Amino acid sequence: MSVLEKHIHEPKIAYFSMEIGLRDEIPTFSGGLGILAGDTVKSAADLNLPFIAVTLMSRKGYFRQEIDNEGHQTEHPINWDPSKLMKRAAEQVFVSIEGRNVLVQAWIYFVESPRGGIIPVIYLDTNLPENSAEDKILTDQLYGGDESYRIKQEVVLGIGGVRMLRKLGFQIKKYHMNVFTTHTPVEAGHDKFTYELFNKVFGNYFPENIMKKLAGEKNVNMTLLGFNLSNFVNGVAKKHGEVSQSMFPGYQINSITNGVHSYTWTSENMKNIFDKYLPGWANEPEIFVRVGAIPDDEIWAAHLKSKKELIEYVNSVSGTDMDVDTLTIGFARRATAYKRADLLFTDLERLEKIGTGRIQVIYAGKAHPKDEPGKKLIKSIFALRDKLKGKIKLSFVENYNMNIALKLVSGVDIWLNTPLRPLEASGTSGMKAAHNGVMNFSVLDGWWIEGHIEDFTGWAIGEPDKNMNKIDADDLYHKLENKIIPAYYNDRKHWIRMMQNAIGKNAYYFNTHRMMRRYVTEAYIR
Ligand SMILES: *Cc1c(COP(=O)(O)O)cnc(C)c1O
């Protein structure tokens, strides 16, 4: 009997994603999009939805990040053994790539919810002796290689995935393409290929004149192709929906704002008090509405425990001497220019005046191997660390992953986010922070436009829709000096009230249980 026997009777929603981040031991993710996919699958399991996910094996992962003392990033492949965690299916399928038949196999991982739901996740893999050397490595590296590697991966995932689902005996009632979600609303966020490359790789799956009607006359625009072949299209936050709508005026674009999986992204210390005062919260995050039932001293004590754990960890891995009593700011995200990791340092003199002895800052984040400006950004943070020595403590934790993310979002006091508007389609790490009673201090972009209430759930930086480094930095310094530092050191009661609001307003709403219920009612059963 196939390991899937129990799962093939009910028609499913099939969820396709280039990356899925379920746990660090399965390193087939690079960042936000993959973690969102993992959280989606986990909520689907908790809610017992008829759901199946398909992704690529990424045998070498994204990469392990090593940073030397000058801030220079080196990338290492991650070698992991799928057979320790997954079952290999006996079924195999072929896809045609550049006229060759490429054999694809599937590994199956089951995401099991304590509520009884089980979701199979299919990892497609071309590492088979029947394949040529160049085809064997097609599912090795996430976002590695060139354009041609990318389009071949899309053939393996898209065509290979559909064929594999059929071969395994599944009936599919809807396809959800997280693949074509442009999670960053800029031109470069849309995959485009020349017809020359496309025809070379793709051969004659379908006639070029039809392709041109669906994907564009000049290039194969994958976003356009997605629009033309979908019944329902959505942005991942209200603003993202609006911005995408203005880029593609001919299509109706809805929005379903992202969330995070509450249980995954709540620290052990917070879980304990949630279990005590808000039983049932993990499968019904609406229960966070009763956050006021948690006594102030207990919520503070839980936070302090997480903070202590984080500071000990950071000191041990980065050789700094951070302390638990200082207001701690966290900033961890993909190291890429638009996220402006260096905005905090726009005016060093002013920062020193406001922050010396009062704040410390912890950074983490990987730069894509080909993103030179992103790598430079990491180096500049290291240079600033040395420059600020003796005044403001700064550390950079290498190899940002899920485990480190949870430590950070639960152990810092505030979560800083400074993207150029409107490039942060949603952002999710701030939602993780909110689950741990950590307030956001962020530019009004992505989800924060919907989650922000000034001095209540957190603080905004700058004006909506205006991008001026100087204005943003000025506002950042002003609020740090006049609101955040005074509240943290002199008005603990107000601070704890805000922590509760982060949970009761932000975590209450920005979770994948709410998100999945909306996908079901607005997209899947239409
Ligand atoms: C949550 C998460 C992200 C995405 O965070 P953003 O705020 O969307 O940038 C990236 N990497 C890891 C490891 C995460 O846990």
Short mmCIF file of C-alpha atoms in Angstrom, two decimals, residues 1 3 5 28 67-68 79 99 140 156 243 263 300 343 385-386 394 404:
data_model
loop_
_atom_site.label_atom_id
_atom_site.label_comp_id
_atom_site.label_asym_id
_atom_site.label_seq_id
_atom_site.Cartn_x
_atom_site.Cartn_y
_atom_site.Cartn_z
CA MET A 1 0.00 0.00 0.00
CA VAL A 3 2.20 5.77 1.94
CA GLU A 5 -3.28 5.67 0.38
CA THR A 28 14.69 24.32 1.24
CA ILE A 67 30.69 36.03 8.06
CA ASP A 68 34.23 36.95 8.99
CA ASN A 79 24.42 19.05 2.75
CA GLY A 99 14.23 18.01 -25.84
CA ASP A 140 20.06 21.23 -6.03
CA VAL A 156 10.25 20.53 -13.00
CA VAL A 243 0.17 48.67 -5.97
CA TYR A 263 2.31 28.17 17.53
CA TRP A 300 6.94 40.94 31.66
CA LEU A 343 18.86 53.94 8.03
CA ARG A 385 29.88 48.06 15.16
CA ASP A 386 33.56 48.92 15.50
CA LEU A 394 25.89 46.24 18.10
CA ILE A 404 17.51 32.30 15.23
#
